CSV table of C-alpha atoms in Angstrom, one decimal:
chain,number,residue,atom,x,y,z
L,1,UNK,CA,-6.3,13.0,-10.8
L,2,UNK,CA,-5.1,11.0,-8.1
L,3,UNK,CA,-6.8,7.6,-7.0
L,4,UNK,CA,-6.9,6.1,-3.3
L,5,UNK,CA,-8.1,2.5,-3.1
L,6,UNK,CA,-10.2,2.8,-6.1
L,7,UNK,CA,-11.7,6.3,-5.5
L,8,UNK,CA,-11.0,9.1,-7.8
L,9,UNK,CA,-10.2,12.8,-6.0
L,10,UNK,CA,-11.1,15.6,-8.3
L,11,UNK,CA,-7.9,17.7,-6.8
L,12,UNK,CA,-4.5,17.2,-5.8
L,13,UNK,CA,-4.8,19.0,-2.8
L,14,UNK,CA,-5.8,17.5,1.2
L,15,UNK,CA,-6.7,20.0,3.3
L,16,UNK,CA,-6.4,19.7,7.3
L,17,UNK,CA,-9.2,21.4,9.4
L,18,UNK,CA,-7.4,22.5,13.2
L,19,UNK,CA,-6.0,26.2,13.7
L,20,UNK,CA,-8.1,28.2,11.6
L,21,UNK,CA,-9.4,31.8,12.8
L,22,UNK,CA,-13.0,30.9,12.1
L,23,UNK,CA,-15.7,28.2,10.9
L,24,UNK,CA,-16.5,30.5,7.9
L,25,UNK,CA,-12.9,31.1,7.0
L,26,UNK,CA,-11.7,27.8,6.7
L,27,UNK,CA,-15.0,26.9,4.2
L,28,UNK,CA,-13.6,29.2,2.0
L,29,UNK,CA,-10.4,28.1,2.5
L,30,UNK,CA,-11.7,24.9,0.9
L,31,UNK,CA,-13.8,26.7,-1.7
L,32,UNK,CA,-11.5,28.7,-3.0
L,33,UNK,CA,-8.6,25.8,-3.5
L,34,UNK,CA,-11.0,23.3,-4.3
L,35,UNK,CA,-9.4,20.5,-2.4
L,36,UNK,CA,-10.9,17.5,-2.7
L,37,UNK,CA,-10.1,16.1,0.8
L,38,UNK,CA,-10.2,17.4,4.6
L,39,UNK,CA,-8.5,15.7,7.5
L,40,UNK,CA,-10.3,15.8,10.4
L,41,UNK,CA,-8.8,14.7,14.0
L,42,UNK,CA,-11.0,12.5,16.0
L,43,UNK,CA,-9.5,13.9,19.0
L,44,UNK,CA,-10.6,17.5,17.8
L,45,UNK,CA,-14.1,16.7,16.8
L,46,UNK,CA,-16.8,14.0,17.9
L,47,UNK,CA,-20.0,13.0,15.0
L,48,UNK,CA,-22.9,12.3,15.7
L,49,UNK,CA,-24.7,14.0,18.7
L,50,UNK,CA,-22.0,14.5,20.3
L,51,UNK,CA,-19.9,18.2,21.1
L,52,UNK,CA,-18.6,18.3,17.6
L,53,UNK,CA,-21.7,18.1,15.9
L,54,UNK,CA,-21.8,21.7,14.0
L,55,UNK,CA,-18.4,20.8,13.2
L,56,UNK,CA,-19.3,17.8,11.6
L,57,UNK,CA,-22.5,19.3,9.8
L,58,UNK,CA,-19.9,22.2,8.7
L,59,UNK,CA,-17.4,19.8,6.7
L,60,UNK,CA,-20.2,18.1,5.4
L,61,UNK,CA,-21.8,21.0,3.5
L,62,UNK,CA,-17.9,21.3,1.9
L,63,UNK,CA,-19.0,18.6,-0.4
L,64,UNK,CA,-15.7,16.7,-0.1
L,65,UNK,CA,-14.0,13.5,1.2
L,66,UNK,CA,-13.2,12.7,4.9
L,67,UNK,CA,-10.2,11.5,6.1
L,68,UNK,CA,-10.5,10.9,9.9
L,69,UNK,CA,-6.4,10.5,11.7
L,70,UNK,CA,-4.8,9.7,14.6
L,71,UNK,CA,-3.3,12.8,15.5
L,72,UNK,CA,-1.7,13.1,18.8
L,73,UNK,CA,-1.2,9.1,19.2
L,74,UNK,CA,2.5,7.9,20.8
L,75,UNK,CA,1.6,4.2,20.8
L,76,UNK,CA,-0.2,1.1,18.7
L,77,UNK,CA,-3.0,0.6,21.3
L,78,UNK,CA,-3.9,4.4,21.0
L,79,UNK,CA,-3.7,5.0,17.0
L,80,UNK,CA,-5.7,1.4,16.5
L,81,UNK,CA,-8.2,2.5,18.8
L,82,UNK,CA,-8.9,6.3,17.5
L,83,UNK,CA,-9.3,4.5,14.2
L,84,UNK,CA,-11.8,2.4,15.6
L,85,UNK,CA,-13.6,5.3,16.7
L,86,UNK,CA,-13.7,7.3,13.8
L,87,UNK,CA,-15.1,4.5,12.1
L,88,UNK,CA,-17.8,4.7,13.2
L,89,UNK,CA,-18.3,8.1,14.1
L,90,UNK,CA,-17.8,8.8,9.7
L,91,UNK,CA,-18.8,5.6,8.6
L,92,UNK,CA,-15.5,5.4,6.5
L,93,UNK,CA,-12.8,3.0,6.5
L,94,UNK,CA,-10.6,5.0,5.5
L,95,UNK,CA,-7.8,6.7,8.1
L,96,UNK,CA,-4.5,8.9,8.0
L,97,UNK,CA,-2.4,6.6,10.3
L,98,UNK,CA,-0.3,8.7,12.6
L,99,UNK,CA,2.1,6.9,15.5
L,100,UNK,CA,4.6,9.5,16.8
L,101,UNK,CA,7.8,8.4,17.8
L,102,UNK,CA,9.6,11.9,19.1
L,103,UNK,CA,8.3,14.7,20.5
L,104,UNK,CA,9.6,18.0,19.3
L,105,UNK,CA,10.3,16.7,15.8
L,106,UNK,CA,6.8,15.0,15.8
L,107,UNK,CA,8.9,12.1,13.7
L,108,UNK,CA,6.5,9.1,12.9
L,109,UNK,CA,7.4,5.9,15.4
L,110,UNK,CA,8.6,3.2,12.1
L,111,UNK,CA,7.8,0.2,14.0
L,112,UNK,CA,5.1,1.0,15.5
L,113,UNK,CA,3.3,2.9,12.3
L,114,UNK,CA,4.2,-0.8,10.6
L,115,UNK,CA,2.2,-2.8,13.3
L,116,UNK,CA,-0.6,-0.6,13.4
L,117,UNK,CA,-1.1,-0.5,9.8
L,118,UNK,CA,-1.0,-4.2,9.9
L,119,UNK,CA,-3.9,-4.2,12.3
L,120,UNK,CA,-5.6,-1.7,10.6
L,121,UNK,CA,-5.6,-3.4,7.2
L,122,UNK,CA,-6.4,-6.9,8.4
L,123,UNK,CA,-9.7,-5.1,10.0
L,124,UNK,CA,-10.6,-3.5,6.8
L,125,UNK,CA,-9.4,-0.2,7.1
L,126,UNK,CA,-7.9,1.4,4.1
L,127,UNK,CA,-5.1,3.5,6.1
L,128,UNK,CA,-3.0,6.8,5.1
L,129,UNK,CA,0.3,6.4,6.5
L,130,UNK,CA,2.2,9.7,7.9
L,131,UNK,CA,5.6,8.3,7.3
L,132,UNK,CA,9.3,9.5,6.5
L,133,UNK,CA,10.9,8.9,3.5
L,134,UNK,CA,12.9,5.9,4.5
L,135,UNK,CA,12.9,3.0,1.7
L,136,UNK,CA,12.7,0.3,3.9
L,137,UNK,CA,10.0,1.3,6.3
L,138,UNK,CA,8.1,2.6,2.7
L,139,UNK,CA,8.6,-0.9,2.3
L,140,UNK,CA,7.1,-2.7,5.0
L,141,UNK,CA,4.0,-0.3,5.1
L,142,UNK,CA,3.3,-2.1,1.6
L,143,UNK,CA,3.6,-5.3,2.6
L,144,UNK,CA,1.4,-4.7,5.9
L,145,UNK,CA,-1.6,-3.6,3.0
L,146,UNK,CA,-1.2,0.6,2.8
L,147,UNK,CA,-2.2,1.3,-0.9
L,148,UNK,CA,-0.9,5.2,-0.1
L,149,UNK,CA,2.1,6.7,1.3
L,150,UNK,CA,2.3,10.1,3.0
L,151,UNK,CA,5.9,10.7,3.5
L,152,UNK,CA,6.6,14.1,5.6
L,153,UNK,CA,8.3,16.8,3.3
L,154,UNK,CA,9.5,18.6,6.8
L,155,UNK,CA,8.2,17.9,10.7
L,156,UNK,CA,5.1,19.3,10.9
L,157,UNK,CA,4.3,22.6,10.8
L,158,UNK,CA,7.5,23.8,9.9
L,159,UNK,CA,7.4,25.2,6.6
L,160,UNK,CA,10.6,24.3,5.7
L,161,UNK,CA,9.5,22.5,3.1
L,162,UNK,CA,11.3,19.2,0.8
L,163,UNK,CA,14.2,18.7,3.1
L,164,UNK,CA,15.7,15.9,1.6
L,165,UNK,CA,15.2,15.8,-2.3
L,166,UNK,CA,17.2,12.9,-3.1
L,167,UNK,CA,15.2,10.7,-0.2
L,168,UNK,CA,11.8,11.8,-2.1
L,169,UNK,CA,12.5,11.1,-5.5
L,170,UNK,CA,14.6,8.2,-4.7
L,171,UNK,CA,10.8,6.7,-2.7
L,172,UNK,CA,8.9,8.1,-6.2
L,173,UNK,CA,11.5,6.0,-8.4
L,174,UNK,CA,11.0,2.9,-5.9
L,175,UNK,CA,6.8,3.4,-6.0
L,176,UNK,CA,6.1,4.3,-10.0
L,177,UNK,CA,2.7,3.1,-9.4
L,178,UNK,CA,1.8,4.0,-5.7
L,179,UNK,CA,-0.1,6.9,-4.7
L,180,UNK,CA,2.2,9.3,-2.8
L,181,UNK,CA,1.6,12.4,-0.9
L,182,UNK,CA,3.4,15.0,0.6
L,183,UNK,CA,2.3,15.3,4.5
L,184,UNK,CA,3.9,18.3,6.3
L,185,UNK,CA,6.1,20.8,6.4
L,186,UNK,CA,5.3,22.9,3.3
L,187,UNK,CA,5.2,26.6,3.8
L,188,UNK,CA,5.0,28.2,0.5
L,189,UNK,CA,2.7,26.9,-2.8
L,190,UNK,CA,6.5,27.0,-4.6
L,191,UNK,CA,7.3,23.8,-2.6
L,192,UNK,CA,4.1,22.3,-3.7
L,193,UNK,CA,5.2,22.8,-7.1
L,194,UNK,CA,8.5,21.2,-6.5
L,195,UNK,CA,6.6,18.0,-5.3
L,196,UNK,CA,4.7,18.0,-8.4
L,197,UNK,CA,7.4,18.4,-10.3
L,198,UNK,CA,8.8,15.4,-8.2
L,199,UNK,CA,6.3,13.3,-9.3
L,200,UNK,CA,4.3,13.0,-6.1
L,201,UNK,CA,0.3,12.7,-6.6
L,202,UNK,CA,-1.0,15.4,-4.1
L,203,UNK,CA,0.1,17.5,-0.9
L,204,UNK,CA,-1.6,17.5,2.5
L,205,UNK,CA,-1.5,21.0,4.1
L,206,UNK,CA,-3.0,22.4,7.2
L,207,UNK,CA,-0.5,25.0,9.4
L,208,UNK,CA,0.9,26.4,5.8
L,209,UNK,CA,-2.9,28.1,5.0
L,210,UNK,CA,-4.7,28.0,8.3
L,211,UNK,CA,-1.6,30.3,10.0
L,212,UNK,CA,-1.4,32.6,7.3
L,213,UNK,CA,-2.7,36.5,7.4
L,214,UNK,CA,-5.3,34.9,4.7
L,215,UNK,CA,-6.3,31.6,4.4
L,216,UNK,CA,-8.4,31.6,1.4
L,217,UNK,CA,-6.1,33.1,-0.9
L,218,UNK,CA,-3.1,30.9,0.5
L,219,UNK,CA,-4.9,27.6,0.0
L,220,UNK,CA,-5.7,29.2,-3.7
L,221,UNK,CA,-2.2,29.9,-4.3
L,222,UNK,CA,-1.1,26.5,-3.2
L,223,UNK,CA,-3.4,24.6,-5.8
L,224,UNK,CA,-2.4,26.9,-8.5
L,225,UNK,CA,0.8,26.3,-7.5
L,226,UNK,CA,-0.1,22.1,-7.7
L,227,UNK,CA,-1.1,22.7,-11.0
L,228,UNK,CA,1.4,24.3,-12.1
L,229,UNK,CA,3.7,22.0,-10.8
L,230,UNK,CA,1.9,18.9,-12.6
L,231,UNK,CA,2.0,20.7,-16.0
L,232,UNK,CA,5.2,20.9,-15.9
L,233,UNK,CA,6.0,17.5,-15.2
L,234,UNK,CA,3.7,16.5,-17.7
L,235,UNK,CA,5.5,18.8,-20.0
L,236,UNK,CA,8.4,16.4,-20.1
L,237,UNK,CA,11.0,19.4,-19.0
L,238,UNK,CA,14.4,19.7,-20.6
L,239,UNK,CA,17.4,18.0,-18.6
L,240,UNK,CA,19.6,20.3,-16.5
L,241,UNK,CA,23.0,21.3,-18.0
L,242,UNK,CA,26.2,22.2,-17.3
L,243,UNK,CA,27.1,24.4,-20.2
L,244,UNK,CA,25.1,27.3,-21.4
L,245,UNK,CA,23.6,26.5,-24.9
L,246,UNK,CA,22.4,29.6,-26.6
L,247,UNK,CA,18.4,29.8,-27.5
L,248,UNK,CA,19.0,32.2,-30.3
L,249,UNK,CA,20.2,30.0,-33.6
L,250,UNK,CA,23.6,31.3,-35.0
L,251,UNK,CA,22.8,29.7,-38.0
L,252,UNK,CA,22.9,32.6,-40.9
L,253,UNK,CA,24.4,35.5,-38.9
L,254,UNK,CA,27.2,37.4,-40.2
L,255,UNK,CA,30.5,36.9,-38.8
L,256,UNK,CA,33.0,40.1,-38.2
């Protein structure tokens, strides 16, 4: 099971917590699929005493890890300081860094998702970063201290799921050892498998199972669908061919 700065998750499935018809339907959202992680957006939700406090009590009866973001933040000044709050408002250091650089793609801003993460880091957060699959910003979020990379599989909430293959398994290859996890853009538990099959470590959903005509049973199907996917990598599967080659031996058979 995957590992994030030293701390084992029992599933390789994140969970987001915004859109979902009802309180009761997105626990059994995460009861049903097991995930071992929900995002929670600190512009959304406040700890505490504060408005968001049923919220709060709600996530933590789900028995799983929290992993406060930035959602909604355009600039360095804004995503630093969100962290900051939901710091303390879930006593946790870590954060899913989020910096948008475009607006109707949602596409992550690459330079200033590198200087935030710098910040972050250096203040002792252990940050998330929503990120493309670009090589060279992958790179620089490394050096700036991210243990984790969240590259998008499609903008969010599109459900068009791995858009570029060669991009993603060209960033696994570069990253054998680095925790990465699809973040957006799947729509159906067969492109979760595909990641797995990838390589990748987990998937983060939220629109994919909180939009669908039943939750529960679509968060279930994506982590069967994650397991699947990882058993099959683990499988060591045979190498695609050009030629058919026949699975029945001829060995033996009469000839006419």
């Amino acid at each position: 099971m995957p590992t994030y700065y030293d701390t084992e998750v029992a599933s390789r499935l994140m969970l987001g917590t915004a859109q979902y018809p009802s309180p009761k339907i997105l626990a059994q959202a995460f009861k049903r699929s097991g995930a071992g992680i929900a995002t929670v957006s600190v512009r959304r939700e406040a700890g505490g005493e504060r408005a968001g406090q049923a919220f709060w009590d709600m996530i933590g009866d789900l028995g799983v890890h929290v992993l406060p973001n930035t959602a909604g933040c355009h600039s360095v000044r804004e995503a630093v300081t969100t962290a900051q709050m939901a710091r303390e408002l879930f006593d946790t250091n870590w954060i899913k860094l989020e910096v948008i650089g475009h607006a109707d793609t949602l596409q992550p801003d690459p330079f200033g998702l590198v200087e935030a993460a710098r910040i972050l880091t250096d203040d002792g957060f252990q940050v998330f970063p929503y990120c493309t699959e670009d090589l060279v910003l992958c790179e620089r979020l490394v050096e700036a201290g991210c243990r984790v990379l969240m590259p998008w599989g499609a903008p969010i909430g599109t459900g068009l799921g791995l858009n570029n293959i060669y991009g993603l398994r060209s960033l696994r290859a570069h990253f054998p050892d680095l925790p990465l996890v699809i973040d957006a853009g799947l729509g159906l538990p067969s492109q979760a498998a595909h990641a797995m099959e990838l390589g990748y470590d987990a998937v983060l959903l939220n629109t994919a199972v909180a939009k669908a005509g039943d939750p529960a049973a679509m968060a279930e199907g994506f982590a069967r669908a994650l397991e699947a996917g990882r058993l099959g990598l683990e499988a060591d599967p045979m190498e695609p061919r050009d030629m058919a080659a026949p699975s029945t031996p001829v060995l033996g058979r009469a000839f006419i």
